[in-house]
């Protein structure tokens, strides 16, 4: 075990073409992300067919850039990891087929990785895991509380019943006519506004760790609509601050309650919305009072990247997971089933 | 020269290994099954069967479209990434030319086409020695057939989607339309290898699919811009 182990990973589940190399499970060697955001802006969201077209144009360029940056040769790579799902099927297909081709050409082992497992494992590039731990996964497509008792095991104790947190951000941003992607704009406006509107908090059943954001989203839209009809002027900054306060309150309160109930050593925040400064601040305040260590990765590891796929893929690889040449994109891949998958 | 040829641009999935001008092996199916699952196992099996290791390949030839967007991308991603990893050239061949080559001995023009739904086809027109007589395009079949009618030539139609348009072809072109027996309508990957052997390869990164169509969202967006 004295030899260093290098995992090269590919991630193309949405609108980033990403390639990264991770050394010995935890050391980031290189992390290249080719973003398509400029191309999707004019459509107000990611257009799947256009995302797929960009991926195939960028794939080998991104691979080459990552390899050159690492100073490694392909022969030094021990295994290829790739996001097999969830995500946009056409986008995933480019990454999956590129990974298979790379693994086949160089006769390397291949490992399929769940995108959310990746988001969680991004944190392990910063700090070693201590089990049991909880992960609060918040992104455009996900809002989940995931319990991990050991490496590679994932138990979902709470999830959204309707919109993901990031989705609610995007919809409210659209209502406020903010440019795509709206999340960072709301976060910025919220920092300049007052929490002057009392938007609802959706707590659901007393013991539930599930989330619901569609009611909040409707409430924001209705409030804006009613104000307009009455000729009242609501400041966008105040709407953003009040909306964000509701989202952040529910997320952080449930996270703390879960951390205490499950007696976890760490609370990991993962996914694109983990970049949100309001959420970071609320979590930091609430977790200062409890025994659980709060871990929030730096922003470049929160948003979609391949380093996280390499980090999760390295663990799966060392646990003996191997994908066959028939590996396929799986847009609806289930996290718990992925964790239970046998070698 | 050892060439691996790949075609997943339509329902036909083809893989061929050609060694120094000898077709060592060929695998072709015409099924509505998932290319992403089946392509790499097929390449693996054929290369093993023909006793070819990836390092022994000198070139990869791939059908670059038109066809199914997803299908074209699966083949092209595979070809490009393998070529990049092995540091060998990759050559893109028109998916239409690949089918047209089935009619190489026909004394007249050859019209390959793929159905593109709602009366549309991806098509082009080839002469002897695969000279391009009319450039590839996405067009209404009826309009295209009337364009072909102006030509004073017999035309061979080759297409896996023949059944969809056969009546219309016979209606418009009558005796001038020649339709061969069924085995001639499917592209063969060894012909893609053959075509790829002589074609000058470009940089791996620059090989992109030939969709012949912009995405629907972009078409709508352009339409809106015009309106403003
Ligand atoms: Zn993500």
Short mmCIF file of N, CA and C in Angstrom, two decimals, chain A residues 55-213:
data_model
loop_
_atom_site.label_atom_id
_atom_site.label_comp_id
_atom_site.label_asym_id
_atom_site.label_seq_id
_atom_site.Cartn_x
_atom_site.Cartn_y
_atom_site.Cartn_z
N UNK A 55 -21.31 19.23 -23.91
CA UNK A 55 -20.50 18.19 -23.27
C UNK A 55 -19.61 17.47 -24.28
N UNK A 56 -20.20 17.10 -25.42
CA UNK A 56 -19.37 16.34 -26.38
C UNK A 56 -18.29 17.22 -27.00
N UNK A 57 -18.56 18.51 -27.10
CA UNK A 57 -17.52 19.41 -27.62
C UNK A 57 -16.39 19.60 -26.60
N UNK A 58 -16.73 19.58 -25.31
CA UNK A 58 -15.76 19.89 -24.26
C UNK A 58 -15.04 18.68 -23.68
N UNK A 59 -15.61 17.48 -23.88
CA UNK A 59 -15.14 16.31 -23.13
C UNK A 59 -13.64 16.05 -23.24
N UNK A 60 -13.14 15.86 -24.46
CA UNK A 60 -11.71 15.52 -24.58
C UNK A 60 -10.82 16.72 -24.25
N UNK A 61 -11.33 17.92 -24.48
CA UNK A 61 -10.55 19.12 -24.14
C UNK A 61 -10.37 19.19 -22.62
N UNK A 62 -11.44 18.93 -21.90
CA UNK A 62 -11.39 18.97 -20.44
C UNK A 62 -10.51 17.86 -19.88
N UNK A 63 -10.61 16.69 -20.48
CA UNK A 63 -9.75 15.57 -20.07
C UNK A 63 -8.28 15.96 -20.23
N UNK A 64 -7.97 16.52 -21.37
CA UNK A 64 -6.57 16.87 -21.66
C UNK A 64 -6.06 17.93 -20.70
N UNK A 65 -6.93 18.92 -20.44
CA UNK A 65 -6.53 20.00 -19.53
C UNK A 65 -6.24 19.45 -18.12
N UNK A 66 -7.12 18.57 -17.65
CA UNK A 66 -6.95 18.00 -16.30
C UNK A 66 -5.67 17.17 -16.22
N UNK A 67 -5.43 16.39 -17.25
CA UNK A 67 -4.25 15.53 -17.23
C UNK A 67 -2.97 16.36 -17.29
N UNK A 68 -2.97 17.36 -18.16
CA UNK A 68 -1.79 18.23 -18.28
C UNK A 68 -1.51 18.96 -16.96
N UNK A 69 -2.58 19.44 -16.35
CA UNK A 69 -2.44 20.17 -15.10
C UNK A 69 -1.89 19.28 -13.99
N UNK A 70 -2.24 18.00 -14.03
CA UNK A 70 -1.81 17.08 -12.97
C UNK A 70 -0.36 16.65 -13.13
N UNK A 71 0.16 16.77 -14.35
CA UNK A 71 1.50 16.30 -14.62
C UNK A 71 1.60 14.78 -14.65
N UNK A 72 0.45 14.11 -14.61
CA UNK A 72 0.44 12.65 -14.64
C UNK A 72 0.21 12.14 -16.05
N UNK A 73 0.55 10.88 -16.28
CA UNK A 73 0.20 10.22 -17.53
C UNK A 73 -0.98 9.31 -17.26
N UNK A 74 -1.73 8.98 -18.31
CA UNK A 74 -2.89 8.10 -18.12
C UNK A 74 -2.51 6.76 -17.51
N UNK A 75 -1.28 6.31 -17.80
CA UNK A 75 -0.84 5.02 -17.27
C UNK A 75 -0.73 5.03 -15.75
N UNK A 76 -0.57 6.22 -15.18
CA UNK A 76 -0.45 6.32 -13.72
C UNK A 76 -1.81 6.34 -13.00
N UNK A 77 -2.88 6.44 -13.78
CA UNK A 77 -4.22 6.46 -13.18
C UNK A 77 -4.63 5.03 -12.82
N UNK A 78 -5.17 4.84 -11.59
CA UNK A 78 -5.53 3.50 -11.14
C UNK A 78 -6.94 3.09 -11.53
N UNK A 79 -7.84 4.06 -11.60
CA UNK A 79 -9.22 3.73 -11.98
C UNK A 79 -9.92 4.98 -12.49
N UNK A 80 -10.99 4.74 -13.27
CA UNK A 80 -11.80 5.83 -13.81
C UNK A 80 -13.15 5.79 -13.10
N UNK A 81 -13.55 6.94 -12.54
CA UNK A 81 -14.87 7.04 -11.89
C UNK A 81 -15.73 8.00 -12.70
N UNK A 82 -17.04 7.76 -12.68
CA UNK A 82 -17.93 8.64 -13.44
C UNK A 82 -19.29 8.72 -12.78
N UNK A 83 -19.92 9.89 -12.88
CA UNK A 83 -21.30 10.05 -12.41
C UNK A 83 -22.22 9.26 -13.31
N UNK A 84 -22.92 8.26 -12.74
CA UNK A 84 -23.87 7.51 -13.58
C UNK A 84 -25.29 8.02 -13.40
N UNK A 85 -25.54 8.85 -12.36
CA UNK A 85 -26.85 9.44 -12.14
C UNK A 85 -26.91 9.97 -10.73
N UNK A 86 -27.98 10.67 -10.33
CA UNK A 86 -29.02 11.16 -11.23
C UNK A 86 -28.57 12.39 -11.99
N UNK A 87 -29.40 12.83 -12.93
CA UNK A 87 -29.05 13.99 -13.74
C UNK A 87 -29.81 13.96 -15.06
N UNK A 88 -29.40 14.80 -15.98
CA UNK A 88 -30.01 14.83 -17.31
C UNK A 88 -29.44 13.66 -18.12
N UNK A 89 -30.32 12.84 -18.66
CA UNK A 89 -29.84 11.60 -19.28
C UNK A 89 -28.86 11.84 -20.43
N UNK A 90 -29.19 12.79 -21.31
CA UNK A 90 -28.31 13.04 -22.46
C UNK A 90 -26.95 13.56 -22.03
N UNK A 91 -26.94 14.34 -20.98
CA UNK A 91 -25.69 14.89 -20.45
C UNK A 91 -24.87 13.79 -19.78
N UNK A 92 -25.54 12.98 -18.96
CA UNK A 92 -24.86 11.87 -18.29
C UNK A 92 -24.23 10.91 -19.30
N UNK A 93 -24.95 10.68 -20.42
CA UNK A 93 -24.48 9.70 -21.41
C UNK A 93 -23.10 10.05 -21.96
N UNK A 94 -22.84 11.35 -22.13
CA UNK A 94 -21.53 11.74 -22.66
C UNK A 94 -20.43 11.35 -21.67
N UNK A 95 -20.65 11.66 -20.40
CA UNK A 95 -19.65 11.32 -19.38
C UNK A 95 -19.46 9.83 -19.23
N UNK A 96 -20.57 9.10 -19.17
CA UNK A 96 -20.50 7.65 -18.97
C UNK A 96 -19.76 6.98 -20.14
N UNK A 97 -20.09 7.39 -21.36
CA UNK A 97 -19.43 6.76 -22.50
C UNK A 97 -17.97 7.19 -22.64
N UNK A 98 -17.67 8.40 -22.24
CA UNK A 98 -16.27 8.84 -22.24
C UNK A 98 -15.48 8.03 -21.21
N UNK A 99 -16.06 7.84 -20.04
CA UNK A 99 -15.37 7.09 -18.98
C UNK A 99 -15.14 5.64 -19.40
N UNK A 100 -16.16 5.05 -19.99
CA UNK A 100 -16.01 3.67 -20.45
C UNK A 100 -14.91 3.55 -21.51
N UNK A 101 -14.88 4.53 -22.42
CA UNK A 101 -13.89 4.50 -23.50
C UNK A 101 -12.48 4.67 -22.97
N UNK A 102 -12.35 5.55 -22.01
CA UNK A 102 -11.04 5.80 -21.40
C UNK A 102 -10.58 4.54 -20.66
N UNK A 103 -11.49 3.96 -19.89
CA UNK A 103 -11.16 2.76 -19.12
C UNK A 103 -10.83 1.60 -20.07
N UNK A 104 -11.60 1.48 -21.14
CA UNK A 104 -11.35 0.38 -22.08
C UNK A 104 -10.02 0.58 -22.81
N UNK A 105 -9.79 1.79 -23.31
CA UNK A 105 -8.57 2.05 -24.07
C UNK A 105 -7.33 1.77 -23.24
N UNK A 106 -7.38 2.14 -21.96
CA UNK A 106 -6.21 1.96 -21.10
C UNK A 106 -6.34 0.73 -20.21
N UNK A 107 -7.41 -0.05 -20.42
CA UNK A 107 -7.65 -1.27 -19.63
C UNK A 107 -7.56 -1.00 -18.13
N UNK A 108 -8.34 0.01 -17.70
CA UNK A 108 -8.39 0.39 -16.29
C UNK A 108 -9.75 0.00 -15.70
N UNK A 109 -9.80 -0.20 -14.37
CA UNK A 109 -11.10 -0.46 -13.74
C UNK A 109 -12.00 0.77 -13.84
N UNK A 110 -13.32 0.51 -13.84
CA UNK A 110 -14.32 1.56 -14.00
C UNK A 110 -15.27 1.52 -12.80
N UNK A 111 -15.61 2.70 -12.28
CA UNK A 111 -16.50 2.78 -11.13
C UNK A 111 -17.61 3.80 -11.41
N UNK A 112 -18.86 3.41 -11.20
CA UNK A 112 -19.98 4.34 -11.34
C UNK A 112 -20.24 5.01 -10.00
N UNK A 113 -20.58 6.31 -10.02
CA UNK A 113 -20.77 7.06 -8.78
C UNK A 113 -22.11 7.78 -8.78
N UNK A 114 -22.77 7.79 -7.63
CA UNK A 114 -24.01 8.55 -7.47
C UNK A 114 -23.64 10.02 -7.24
N UNK A 115 -24.31 10.91 -7.98
CA UNK A 115 -23.98 12.33 -7.93
C UNK A 115 -24.04 12.90 -6.50
N UNK A 116 -25.04 12.49 -5.73
CA UNK A 116 -25.20 13.02 -4.37
C UNK A 116 -24.13 12.45 -3.43
N UNK A 117 -23.79 11.18 -3.62
CA UNK A 117 -22.68 10.61 -2.85
C UNK A 117 -21.44 11.47 -3.11
N UNK A 118 -21.29 11.91 -4.36
CA UNK A 118 -20.18 12.79 -4.71
C UNK A 118 -20.24 14.09 -3.93
N UNK A 119 -21.41 14.75 -3.94
CA UNK A 119 -21.54 16.03 -3.21
C UNK A 119 -21.13 15.85 -1.74
N UNK A 120 -21.56 14.75 -1.14
CA UNK A 120 -21.22 14.51 0.27
C UNK A 120 -19.71 14.31 0.42
N UNK A 121 -19.15 13.48 -0.48
CA UNK A 121 -17.72 13.16 -0.36
C UNK A 121 -16.80 14.35 -0.70
N UNK A 122 -17.33 15.39 -1.30
CA UNK A 122 -16.52 16.59 -1.55
C UNK A 122 -15.89 17.07 -0.26
N UNK A 123 -16.64 16.91 0.83
CA UNK A 123 -16.16 17.36 2.15
C UNK A 123 -14.93 16.59 2.63
N UNK A 124 -14.81 15.35 2.16
CA UNK A 124 -13.70 14.52 2.67
C UNK A 124 -12.37 14.99 2.08
N UNK A 125 -12.43 15.83 1.05
CA UNK A 125 -11.19 16.41 0.51
C UNK A 125 -10.67 17.50 1.44
N UNK A 126 -11.54 17.94 2.36
CA UNK A 126 -11.16 18.99 3.31
C UNK A 126 -10.89 18.40 4.69
N UNK A 127 -11.73 17.46 5.10
CA UNK A 127 -11.65 16.97 6.48
C UNK A 127 -12.08 15.50 6.50
N UNK A 128 -11.37 14.67 7.26
CA UNK A 128 -11.72 13.24 7.32
C UNK A 128 -13.09 13.06 7.98
N UNK A 129 -13.84 12.07 7.48
CA UNK A 129 -15.17 11.79 8.03
C UNK A 129 -15.05 11.14 9.41
N UNK A 130 -16.03 11.46 10.26
CA UNK A 130 -16.17 10.74 11.53
C UNK A 130 -17.61 10.28 11.63
N UNK A 131 -17.80 8.97 11.73
CA UNK A 131 -19.15 8.41 11.71
C UNK A 131 -19.70 8.22 13.13
N UNK A 132 -21.03 8.27 13.33
CA UNK A 132 -22.00 8.57 12.27
C UNK A 132 -21.99 10.06 11.92
N UNK A 133 -22.38 10.33 10.68
CA UNK A 133 -22.47 11.73 10.28
C UNK A 133 -23.76 11.96 9.51
N UNK A 134 -24.16 13.20 9.46
CA UNK A 134 -25.33 13.58 8.67
C UNK A 134 -24.89 14.54 7.58
N UNK A 135 -25.53 14.42 6.43
CA UNK A 135 -25.26 15.38 5.36
C UNK A 135 -26.55 16.09 5.00
N UNK A 136 -26.50 17.39 4.96
CA UNK A 136 -27.63 18.17 4.45
C UNK A 136 -27.29 18.51 3.00
N UNK A 137 -28.01 17.86 2.09
CA UNK A 137 -27.73 18.05 0.67
C UNK A 137 -28.73 19.04 0.10
N UNK A 138 -28.26 20.19 -0.33
CA UNK A 138 -29.16 21.20 -0.88
C UNK A 138 -28.64 21.71 -2.22
N UNK A 139 -29.44 21.46 -3.26
CA UNK A 139 -29.02 21.91 -4.60
C UNK A 139 -30.26 22.20 -5.43
N UNK A 140 -30.05 22.47 -6.70
CA UNK A 140 -31.16 22.76 -7.60
C UNK A 140 -32.13 21.59 -7.71
N UNK A 141 -31.61 20.38 -7.56
CA UNK A 141 -32.47 19.21 -7.73
C UNK A 141 -32.71 18.43 -6.45
N UNK A 142 -32.03 18.80 -5.37
CA UNK A 142 -32.10 17.98 -4.15
C UNK A 142 -32.22 18.78 -2.87
N UNK A 143 -33.01 18.26 -1.93
CA UNK A 143 -32.98 18.74 -0.55
C UNK A 143 -33.16 17.50 0.30
N UNK A 144 -32.09 17.02 0.90
CA UNK A 144 -32.13 15.75 1.61
C UNK A 144 -31.27 15.81 2.85
N UNK A 145 -31.71 15.04 3.86
CA UNK A 145 -30.86 14.80 5.03
C UNK A 145 -30.45 13.34 4.95
N UNK A 146 -29.15 13.10 4.85
CA UNK A 146 -28.64 11.75 4.63
C UNK A 146 -27.78 11.33 5.82
N UNK A 147 -28.11 10.17 6.39
CA UNK A 147 -27.35 9.63 7.51
C UNK A 147 -26.33 8.62 7.00
N UNK A 148 -25.09 8.79 7.38
CA UNK A 148 -24.04 7.82 7.02
C UNK A 148 -23.46 7.22 8.28
N UNK A 149 -23.57 5.88 8.40
CA UNK A 149 -23.02 5.20 9.57
C UNK A 149 -21.61 4.69 9.28
N UNK A 150 -21.33 4.54 8.00
CA UNK A 150 -19.98 4.11 7.59
C UNK A 150 -19.77 4.51 6.12
N UNK A 151 -18.56 4.32 5.62
CA UNK A 151 -18.28 4.67 4.23
C UNK A 151 -19.19 3.91 3.27
N UNK A 152 -19.71 4.63 2.30
CA UNK A 152 -20.50 3.98 1.25
C UNK A 152 -21.91 3.60 1.65
N UNK A 153 -22.33 3.95 2.86
CA UNK A 153 -23.71 3.62 3.26
C UNK A 153 -24.50 4.92 3.42
N UNK A 154 -25.68 4.97 2.81
CA UNK A 154 -26.47 6.20 2.79
C UNK A 154 -27.92 5.90 3.18
N UNK A 155 -28.42 6.61 4.18
CA UNK A 155 -29.78 6.41 4.64
C UNK A 155 -30.46 7.77 4.57
N UNK A 156 -31.50 7.90 3.78
CA UNK A 156 -32.19 9.19 3.66
C UNK A 156 -33.21 9.31 4.79
N UNK A 157 -33.01 10.25 5.72
CA UNK A 157 -33.96 10.39 6.82
C UNK A 157 -34.96 11.51 6.55
N UNK A 158 -34.68 12.34 5.57
CA UNK A 158 -35.63 13.38 5.20
C UNK A 158 -35.36 13.87 3.80
N UNK A 159 -36.42 14.23 3.08
CA UNK A 159 -36.22 14.75 1.72
C UNK A 159 -37.38 15.66 1.35
N UNK A 160 -37.25 16.40 0.29
CA UNK A 160 -38.30 17.33 -0.08
C UNK A 160 -39.48 16.57 -0.68
N UNK A 161 -40.67 17.05 -0.37
CA UNK A 161 -41.87 16.41 -0.92
C UNK A 161 -42.32 17.10 -2.19
N UNK A 162 -41.76 18.23 -2.48
CA UNK A 162 -42.13 18.92 -3.73
C UNK A 162 -40.89 19.54 -4.37
N UNK A 163 -40.72 20.85 -4.22
CA UNK A 163 -39.58 21.50 -4.86
C UNK A 163 -38.30 21.32 -4.03
N UNK A 164 -37.17 21.26 -4.72
CA UNK A 164 -35.89 21.31 -4.03
C UNK A 164 -35.65 22.77 -3.63
N UNK A 165 -34.81 22.98 -2.62
CA UNK A 165 -34.54 24.34 -2.16
C UNK A 165 -34.03 25.22 -3.30
N UNK A 166 -33.10 24.69 -4.09
CA UNK A 166 -32.53 25.44 -5.20
C UNK A 166 -33.57 25.80 -6.25
N UNK A 167 -34.52 24.89 -6.43
CA UNK A 167 -35.61 25.11 -7.38
C UNK A 167 -36.47 26.29 -6.91
N UNK A 168 -36.78 26.31 -5.61
CA UNK A 168 -37.57 27.41 -5.05
C UNK A 168 -36.82 28.74 -5.26
N UNK A 169 -35.52 28.72 -5.03
CA UNK A 169 -34.70 29.92 -5.27
C UNK A 169 -34.83 30.38 -6.72
N UNK A 170 -34.70 29.42 -7.65
CA UNK A 170 -34.77 29.79 -9.07
C UNK A 170 -36.12 30.38 -9.45
N UNK A 171 -37.20 29.78 -8.89
CA UNK A 171 -38.54 30.25 -9.24
C UNK A 171 -38.80 31.65 -8.67
N UNK A 172 -38.38 31.85 -7.42
CA UNK A 172 -38.57 33.18 -6.82
C UNK A 172 -37.72 34.21 -7.58
N UNK A 173 -36.53 33.80 -7.96
CA UNK A 173 -35.66 34.72 -8.71
C UNK A 173 -36.30 35.11 -10.04
N UNK A 174 -36.96 34.15 -10.68
CA UNK A 174 -37.62 34.44 -11.95
C UNK A 174 -38.75 35.44 -11.73
N UNK A 175 -39.50 35.25 -10.62
CA UNK A 175 -40.59 36.17 -10.31
C UNK A 175 -40.04 37.59 -10.07
N UNK A 176 -38.88 37.67 -9.46
CA UNK A 176 -38.26 38.98 -9.22
C UNK A 176 -37.49 39.47 -10.46
N UNK A 177 -37.60 38.72 -11.53
CA UNK A 177 -36.93 39.05 -12.81
C UNK A 177 -35.41 39.16 -12.68
N UNK A 178 -34.85 38.30 -11.85
CA UNK A 178 -33.39 38.26 -11.71
C UNK A 178 -32.83 37.33 -12.78
N UNK A 179 -31.62 37.59 -13.24
CA UNK A 179 -31.05 36.72 -14.28
C UNK A 179 -30.76 35.31 -13.77
N UNK A 180 -30.72 34.36 -14.69
CA UNK A 180 -30.40 32.97 -14.36
C UNK A 180 -28.88 32.81 -14.20
N UNK A 181 -28.36 32.01 -13.28
CA UNK A 181 -29.08 31.32 -12.21
C UNK A 181 -29.39 32.27 -11.05
N UNK A 182 -30.59 32.16 -10.50
CA UNK A 182 -31.10 33.17 -9.57
C UNK A 182 -30.59 33.08 -8.15
N UNK A 183 -30.18 31.89 -7.72
CA UNK A 183 -29.78 31.68 -6.33
C UNK A 183 -28.81 32.71 -5.79
N UNK A 184 -27.66 32.89 -6.44
CA UNK A 184 -26.68 33.85 -5.94
C UNK A 184 -27.21 35.29 -5.89
N UNK A 185 -28.12 35.65 -6.83
CA UNK A 185 -28.69 37.01 -6.83
C UNK A 185 -29.58 37.22 -5.62
N UNK A 186 -30.39 36.18 -5.29
CA UNK A 186 -31.26 36.30 -4.11
C UNK A 186 -30.41 36.42 -2.86
N UNK A 187 -29.37 35.62 -2.79
CA UNK A 187 -28.47 35.64 -1.63
C UNK A 187 -27.89 37.06 -1.45
N UNK A 188 -27.48 37.65 -2.56
CA UNK A 188 -26.87 38.98 -2.53
C UNK A 188 -27.90 40.03 -2.09
N UNK A 189 -29.10 40.00 -2.73
CA UNK A 189 -30.16 40.95 -2.37
C UNK A 189 -30.56 40.80 -0.91
N UNK A 190 -30.65 39.52 -0.46
CA UNK A 190 -31.07 39.24 0.92
C UNK A 190 -30.13 39.92 1.91
N UNK A 191 -28.85 39.98 1.54
CA UNK A 191 -27.85 40.60 2.41
C UNK A 191 -28.07 42.11 2.54
N UNK A 192 -28.80 42.69 1.56
CA UNK A 192 -29.01 44.14 1.57
C UNK A 192 -30.39 44.52 2.09
N UNK A 193 -31.25 43.48 2.34
CA UNK A 193 -32.64 43.78 2.72
C UNK A 193 -32.96 43.47 4.17
N UNK A 194 -34.23 43.77 4.54
CA UNK A 194 -34.74 43.50 5.90
C UNK A 194 -35.74 42.36 5.81
N UNK A 195 -35.78 41.53 6.84
CA UNK A 195 -36.76 40.46 6.89
C UNK A 195 -38.10 41.04 7.34
N UNK A 196 -38.76 41.77 6.44
CA UNK A 196 -39.95 42.53 6.82
C UNK A 196 -41.26 41.80 6.53
N UNK A 197 -41.19 40.72 5.73
CA UNK A 197 -42.42 39.99 5.40
C UNK A 197 -42.36 38.63 6.09
N UNK A 198 -43.49 38.26 6.72
CA UNK A 198 -43.49 37.01 7.46
C UNK A 198 -43.98 35.86 6.58
N UNK A 199 -43.08 35.30 5.79
CA UNK A 199 -43.45 34.17 4.93
C UNK A 199 -43.57 32.91 5.77
N UNK A 200 -44.43 31.96 5.33
CA UNK A 200 -44.64 30.75 6.14
C UNK A 200 -43.41 29.85 6.19
N UNK A 201 -43.30 29.09 7.30
CA UNK A 201 -42.30 28.03 7.42
C UNK A 201 -43.06 26.72 7.36
N UNK A 202 -42.63 25.83 6.51
CA UNK A 202 -43.31 24.56 6.41
C UNK A 202 -42.57 23.51 7.24
N UNK A 203 -43.15 23.22 8.44
CA UNK A 203 -42.46 22.26 9.33
C UNK A 203 -42.93 20.84 9.11
N UNK A 204 -44.09 20.67 8.46
CA UNK A 204 -44.71 19.35 8.26
C UNK A 204 -45.00 18.69 9.61
N UNK A 205 -45.07 17.34 9.67
CA UNK A 205 -45.40 16.65 10.93
C UNK A 205 -44.29 16.89 11.95
N UNK A 206 -44.67 16.76 13.22
CA UNK A 206 -43.77 17.09 14.31
C UNK A 206 -42.39 16.40 14.21
N UNK A 207 -42.41 15.09 13.89
CA UNK A 207 -41.15 14.34 13.89
C UNK A 207 -40.49 14.28 12.51
N UNK A 208 -41.11 14.90 11.54
CA UNK A 208 -40.63 14.71 10.17
C UNK A 208 -39.36 15.52 9.87
N UNK A 209 -38.49 14.88 9.12
CA UNK A 209 -37.31 15.60 8.60
C UNK A 209 -37.48 15.93 7.12
N UNK A 210 -38.70 15.71 6.63
CA UNK A 210 -38.97 16.06 5.24
C UNK A 210 -39.09 17.57 5.08
N UNK A 211 -39.01 18.01 3.84
CA UNK A 211 -39.10 19.43 3.53
C UNK A 211 -40.21 19.68 2.51
N UNK A 212 -40.67 20.92 2.46
CA UNK A 212 -41.63 21.33 1.43
C UNK A 212 -41.41 22.81 1.17
N UNK A 213 -41.18 23.15 -0.07
CA UNK A 213 -40.92 24.57 -0.38
C UNK A 213 -41.91 25.17 -1.37
#
